[in-house]
Coordinates of N, CA and C in Angstrom, one line a residue:
X1 N 75.9 -174.8 -57.3 CA 76.3 -174.1 -58.5 C 75.5 -175.1 -59.5
X2 N 75.0 -174.2 -60.8 CA 74.4 -174.9 -61.8 C 75.3 -174.4 -63.0
X3 N 75.8 -175.3 -64.0 CA 76.6 -175.1 -64.8 C 77.7 -173.9 -64.6
X4 N 78.2 -173.4 -63.5 CA 79.1 -172.5 -63.0 C 78.2 -171.1 -62.9
X5 N 77.2 -171.3 -62.8 CA 76.2 -170.0 -62.1 C 75.6 -170.2 -61.0
X6 N 75.8 -169.3 -60.1 CA 75.0 -169.2 -58.8 C 73.5 -169.2 -59.3
X7 N 72.8 -169.5 -58.1 CA 71.3 -169.7 -58.0 C 71.1 -168.0 -58.3
X8 N 71.5 -167.1 -57.5 CA 71.1 -165.6 -57.5 C 71.6 -165.3 -59.0
X9 N 72.7 -165.6 -59.7 CA 73.0 -165.0 -61.0 C 72.0 -165.6 -61.9
X10 N 71.7 -167.1 -62.0 CA 70.4 -167.5 -62.5 C 69.1 -166.8 -62.7
X11 N 69.0 -166.4 -61.7 CA 67.6 -165.9 -61.1 C 67.5 -164.4 -61.7
X12 N 68.7 -163.7 -61.8 CA 68.8 -162.4 -62.2 C 68.8 -162.2 -63.6
X13 N 69.4 -163.4 -64.4 CA 69.3 -163.5 -65.9 C 67.8 -164.0 -66.4
X14 N 67.2 -164.7 -65.6 CA 65.8 -164.9 -65.8 C 64.8 -163.9 -66.0
X15 N 65.0 -162.8 -64.8 CA 64.3 -161.9 -64.8 C 64.7 -160.5 -65.9
X16 N 66.0 -160.7 -66.0 CA 66.2 -159.7 -67.4 C 65.6 -160.6 -68.6
X17 N 65.7 -161.5 -68.8 CA 65.0 -162.3 -70.3 C 63.7 -161.9 -70.1
X18 N 62.9 -162.1 -69.0 CA 61.6 -162.1 -69.0 C 61.4 -160.4 -69.1
X19 N 62.1 -159.5 -68.6 CA 61.9 -158.2 -68.8 C 62.1 -157.8 -70.3
X20 N 63.2 -158.3 -70.8 CA 63.3 -158.0 -72.6 C 62.1 -158.3 -73.2
X21 N 61.5 -159.5 -73.0 CA 60.4 -160.4 -73.6 C 59.2 -159.2 -73.4
X22 N 59.2 -159.0 -72.1 CA 57.9 -157.9 -72.0 C 58.1 -156.6 -72.9
X23 N 59.4 -156.0 -72.9 CA 59.4 -154.8 -73.8 C 59.2 -155.2 -75.3
X24 N 59.6 -156.2 -75.6 CA 59.4 -156.4 -77.3 C 58.0 -156.8 -77.5
X25 N 57.1 -157.4 -76.5 CA 56.0 -157.6 -76.7 C 55.0 -156.5 -76.6
X26 N 55.5 -155.4 -75.8 CA 54.8 -154.1 -75.5 C 54.2 -153.4 -77.0
X27 N 52.9 -153.3 -76.8 CA 52.1 -152.6 -78.0 C 53.0 -151.1 -78.6
X28 N 53.1 -151.0 -79.7 CA 53.6 -150.2 -80.5 C 52.9 -148.4 -80.1
X29 N 51.8 -148.6 -79.8 CA 51.0 -147.4 -79.4 C 51.8 -146.7 -78.1
X30 N 52.4 -147.3 -77.4 CA 53.2 -146.9 -76.0 C 54.6 -146.1 -76.5
X31 N 55.0 -146.1 -77.7 CA 56.3 -145.3 -78.3 C 56.0 -144.1 -78.5
X32 N 56.9 -143.2 -78.1 CA 56.7 -141.7 -78.6 C 57.8 -141.5 -79.5
X33 N 57.4 -140.9 -80.6 CA 58.4 -140.3 -81.3 C 58.8 -138.6 -80.8
X34 N 60.0 -138.1 -81.3 CA 60.5 -136.9 -80.6 C 59.5 -135.7 -80.5
X35 N 58.9 -135.5 -81.9 CA 57.9 -134.1 -81.5 C 56.9 -134.6 -80.4
X36 N 56.5 -135.7 -80.5 CA 55.4 -136.1 -79.6 C 55.7 -135.9 -78.1
X37 N 56.9 -136.4 -77.7 CA 57.8 -136.1 -76.5 C 58.0 -135.1 -75.9
X38 N 58.5 -134.4 -77.0 CA 58.8 -132.6 -76.4 C 57.4 -131.9 -76.7
X39 N 56.7 -132.3 -77.2 CA 55.3 -131.8 -77.0 C 54.8 -131.8 -75.5
X40 N 55.2 -133.0 -75.2 CA 54.5 -133.4 -73.8 C 55.4 -132.7 -72.5
X41 N 56.7 -132.6 -72.8 CA 57.5 -132.0 -71.8 C 57.2 -130.5 -71.8
X42 N 57.1 -129.9 -73.2 CA 56.6 -128.2 -73.2 C 55.3 -127.9 -72.4
X43 N 54.3 -128.9 -72.4 CA 53.2 -128.6 -71.7 C 53.3 -128.6 -70.2
X44 N 54.3 -129.3 -69.4 CA 54.6 -129.3 -68.2 C 55.4 -128.0 -67.8
X45 N 54.5 -127.1 -67.2 CA 55.0 -126.0 -66.5 C 56.0 -125.9 -65.1
X46 N 55.9 -127.1 -64.6 CA 56.8 -127.5 -63.5 C 56.8 -128.7 -63.2
X47 N 57.6 -129.3 -62.4 CA 58.0 -130.7 -62.0 C 59.2 -130.9 -60.9
X48 N 58.9 -132.1 -60.5 CA 60.0 -132.3 -59.4 C 60.1 -133.6 -59.1
X49 N 61.5 -134.4 -59.0 CA 61.6 -135.5 -59.0 C 62.9 -135.7 -58.1
X50 N 62.7 -136.8 -57.4 CA 63.9 -137.5 -56.5 C 65.0 -138.0 -57.3
X51 N 66.3 -138.0 -56.8 CA 67.5 -138.6 -57.6 C 68.4 -139.3 -56.4
X52 N 69.0 -140.2 -57.0 CA 70.1 -141.0 -56.5 C 71.4 -141.0 -57.3
X53 N 72.4 -140.3 -56.8 CA 73.7 -140.2 -57.6 C 74.7 -141.2 -57.1
X54 N 75.6 -141.8 -57.9 CA 77.0 -142.2 -57.5 C 77.8 -141.6 -58.3
X55 N 79.0 -141.2 -57.6 CA 80.2 -140.7 -58.3 C 81.3 -141.9 -58.1
X56 N 82.0 -141.9 -58.7 CA 83.4 -142.8 -58.8 C 84.5 -142.2 -58.6
X57 N 85.3 -141.9 -57.8 CA 86.5 -141.2 -57.8 C 87.7 -142.3 -57.7
X58 N 88.6 -141.7 -58.3 CA 89.8 -142.4 -58.3 C 90.4 -142.5 -57.2
X59 N 90.9 -143.4 -56.6 CA 91.8 -143.4 -55.1 C 90.8 -143.8 -54.0
X60 N 89.3 -143.7 -54.4 CA 88.4 -144.3 -53.2 C 87.8 -145.6 -53.4
X61 N 87.7 -146.4 -52.5 CA 87.4 -147.8 -52.7 C 86.0 -147.9 -53.0
X62 N 85.2 -147.2 -52.6 CA 83.8 -147.4 -53.2 C 83.2 -146.0 -53.6
X63 N 81.9 -146.1 -53.9 CA 81.2 -144.8 -55.0 C 80.8 -143.9 -53.8
X64 N 81.0 -142.6 -53.8 CA 80.0 -141.6 -53.0 C 78.6 -141.4 -53.8
X65 N 77.8 -141.8 -52.6 CA 76.4 -141.7 -53.0 C 75.8 -140.4 -52.2
X66 N 75.1 -139.9 -53.2 CA 74.4 -138.6 -53.1 C 72.8 -138.9 -53.3
X67 N 71.8 -138.3 -52.5 CA 70.4 -138.3 -53.0 C 69.7 -136.9 -52.6
X68 N 68.6 -136.6 -53.4 CA 68.1 -135.3 -53.2 C 66.7 -135.1 -54.3
X69 N 66.6 -134.1 -54.7 CA 65.5 -133.6 -55.3 C 65.9 -132.7 -56.5
X70 N 65.5 -132.6 -57.4 CA 65.4 -131.6 -58.9 C 64.1 -131.3 -59.0
X71 N 64.2 -130.1 -59.3 CA 62.8 -129.2 -59.8 C 63.2 -128.4 -61.0
X72 N 62.1 -128.2 -61.7 CA 61.9 -127.1 -62.7 C 60.8 -126.3 -62.8
X73 N 60.9 -125.2 -63.1 CA 59.7 -124.3 -63.2 C 59.8 -123.7 -64.4
X74 N 59.2 -123.4 -65.2 CA 59.2 -123.2 -66.7 C 59.1 -121.6 -66.5
X75 N 60.0 -120.8 -67.4 CA 60.9 -121.3 -68.4 C 62.2 -121.5 -68.0
X76 N 62.7 -120.9 -67.1 CA 64.1 -121.3 -66.7 C 64.6 -121.4 -65.3
X77 N 64.1 -121.9 -64.4 CA 64.2 -122.3 -63.1 C 64.6 -123.8 -62.7
X78 N 65.8 -124.2 -62.6 CA 66.3 -125.1 -62.0 C 66.8 -125.3 -60.7
X79 N 66.5 -126.4 -59.9 CA 67.0 -126.3 -58.4 C 67.3 -127.7 -58.2
X80 N 68.4 -127.8 -57.7 CA 69.0 -129.3 -57.1 C 69.2 -129.1 -56.0
X81 N 68.4 -129.9 -55.0 CA 68.6 -129.8 -53.2 C 69.4 -131.3 -53.2
X82 N 70.6 -131.4 -52.7 CA 71.0 -132.4 -52.4 C 70.8 -132.5 -50.8
X83 N 70.0 -133.9 -50.3 CA 69.9 -133.9 -48.9 C 70.9 -134.7 -48.1
X84 N 71.4 -135.9 -49.0 CA 72.6 -136.5 -48.1 C 73.7 -136.7 -49.3
X85 N 75.0 -136.8 -49.1 CA 75.5 -137.0 -47.5 C 75.4 -135.7 -46.7
X86 N 75.4 -134.5 -47.2 CA 75.2 -133.3 -46.8 C 74.2 -132.5 -47.5
X87 N 73.5 -131.6 -46.8 CA 72.5 -130.7 -47.7 C 73.4 -129.7 -48.4
X88 N 72.9 -129.4 -49.6 CA 73.5 -128.2 -50.4 C 72.5 -128.0 -51.5
X89 N 72.4 -126.9 -52.0 CA 71.4 -126.4 -53.0 C 72.4 -125.7 -54.1
X90 N 71.9 -126.2 -55.5 CA 72.3 -125.5 -56.7 C 71.1 -124.9 -57.2
X91 N 70.7 -123.7 -57.5 CA 69.6 -123.0 -58.2 C 70.1 -122.2 -59.1
X92 N 69.4 -122.4 -60.3 CA 69.7 -121.5 -61.6 C 68.3 -120.8 -61.8
X93 N 68.3 -119.4 -61.8 CA 67.0 -118.8 -62.3 C 67.5 -117.7 -63.5
X94 N 66.9 -118.0 -64.6 CA 67.6 -117.1 -65.5 C 68.9 -117.2 -65.6
X95 N 69.9 -116.4 -65.4 CA 71.1 -115.9 -65.7 C 71.8 -116.5 -64.6
X96 N 71.5 -116.5 -63.2 CA 72.1 -116.3 -62.0 C 72.2 -117.7 -61.4
X97 N 73.0 -118.4 -61.0 CA 73.6 -119.4 -60.3 C 73.8 -119.2 -58.8
X98 N 72.8 -120.0 -58.0 CA 73.4 -119.7 -56.6 C 73.7 -120.8 -55.7
X99 N 74.8 -121.0 -55.2 CA 75.3 -122.6 -54.7 C 75.3 -122.1 -53.2
X100 N 74.6 -123.1 -52.4 CA 74.4 -122.7 -50.7 C 74.8 -124.2 -50.2
X101 N 75.8 -124.0 -49.2 CA 76.2 -125.4 -48.5 C 76.8 -124.6 -47.2
X102 N 76.3 -125.4 -46.1 CA 76.9 -124.9 -45.0 C 76.7 -123.8 -44.2
X103 N 75.7 -123.1 -44.7 CA 75.3 -121.9 -44.0 C 76.1 -120.6 -45.0
X104 N 76.9 -121.1 -46.1 CA 77.6 -120.2 -47.3 C 76.9 -120.4 -48.4
X105 N 76.8 -119.1 -49.3 CA 76.1 -119.1 -50.1 C 77.1 -118.3 -51.4
X106 N 77.1 -118.6 -52.6 CA 77.7 -118.0 -53.6 C 77.0 -117.8 -54.6
X107 N 77.0 -116.7 -55.5 CA 76.3 -116.3 -56.5 C 77.1 -115.9 -57.6
X108 N 76.9 -116.6 -58.6 CA 77.5 -116.3 -59.9 C 76.5 -115.9 -61.1
X109 N 77.0 -115.4 -62.3 CA 76.4 -115.5 -63.6 C 76.7 -116.6 -64.5
X110 N 75.8 -117.2 -65.2 CA 76.1 -118.1 -66.1 C 77.3 -117.7 -67.3
X111 N 77.0 -116.3 -67.6 CA 77.8 -115.8 -68.4 C 79.2 -115.9 -68.2
X112 N 79.5 -116.1 -66.8 CA 81.0 -116.2 -66.3 C 81.7 -117.5 -66.5
X113 N 80.4 -118.4 -66.9 CA 80.9 -120.1 -66.8 C 80.4 -120.6 -68.3
X114 N 81.0 -120.3 -69.6 CA 80.3 -120.5 -70.7 C 80.1 -122.6 -70.7
X115 N 80.7 -123.1 -70.1 CA 80.5 -124.6 -70.3 C 79.5 -124.8 -69.5
X116 N 79.1 -124.1 -68.2 CA 78.1 -124.6 -67.5 C 76.7 -124.0 -67.8
X117 N 76.9 -122.5 -68.7 CA 75.8 -122.2 -69.4 C 75.4 -123.2 -70.5
X118 N 75.9 -123.9 -71.2 CA 75.5 -124.5 -72.1 C 74.9 -125.7 -71.8
X119 N 75.4 -126.3 -70.9 CA 74.8 -127.7 -70.1 C 73.6 -127.0 -69.6
X120 N 73.4 -126.2 -68.7 CA 72.1 -125.7 -68.1 C 71.2 -125.2 -69.2
X121 N 71.3 -124.5 -70.2 CA 70.5 -124.5 -71.6 C 69.8 -125.4 -72.2
X122 N 70.7 -126.6 -72.2 CA 70.4 -127.8 -72.9 C 69.4 -128.6 -72.2
X123 N 69.6 -128.6 -70.8 CA 68.6 -129.1 -69.7 C 67.2 -128.2 -69.9
X124 N 67.5 -126.9 -69.6 CA 66.3 -126.1 -69.5 C 65.5 -126.2 -70.8
X125 N 66.2 -126.2 -71.9 CA 65.4 -126.3 -73.4 C 64.8 -127.6 -73.4
X126 N 65.3 -128.8 -73.1 CA 64.8 -129.9 -73.4 C 63.5 -130.1 -72.2
X127 N 63.6 -129.6 -71.0 CA 62.4 -129.6 -69.9 C 61.3 -128.7 -70.6
X128 N 61.8 -127.9 -71.1 CA 60.6 -126.8 -71.7 C 60.0 -127.1 -73.1
X129 N 60.5 -128.4 -73.6 CA 60.1 -128.9 -74.9 C 60.5 -128.5 -76.2
X130 N 61.9 -127.8 -76.0 CA 62.4 -127.2 -77.1 C 63.3 -128.4 -78.0
X131 N 62.9 -129.0 -79.2 CA 63.5 -129.9 -79.9 C 64.9 -129.5 -80.7
X132 N 64.9 -128.2 -81.2 CA 66.1 -127.8 -81.8 C 66.9 -127.1 -80.9

């Protein structure tokens, strides 16, 4: 131990310090303002990304981990495919939500779930480049 810190903790602190120094030293030309960022998002007609998620549930000792892909197709199609721990798909196309897991499929309309509709609209709007 060095002054109460383990070597690994000291190295982690050093890496964070270097990272912060690099971020503050980065040129301002790399910064985006909101209209510029939304314009870039609006020009993307489709995209796909992988995700890893950890959920913490009271009563469980550790997190629930899941991983998969998220995809967007302008103007209003979102798909979340979870690959682990078990395959499932949530797809929103227009006003229709389709949930699939274990060979079973359930279809709903977003109109029947206003709280989900608001979240989906916000996400789709952001990905489509709508700043308001």
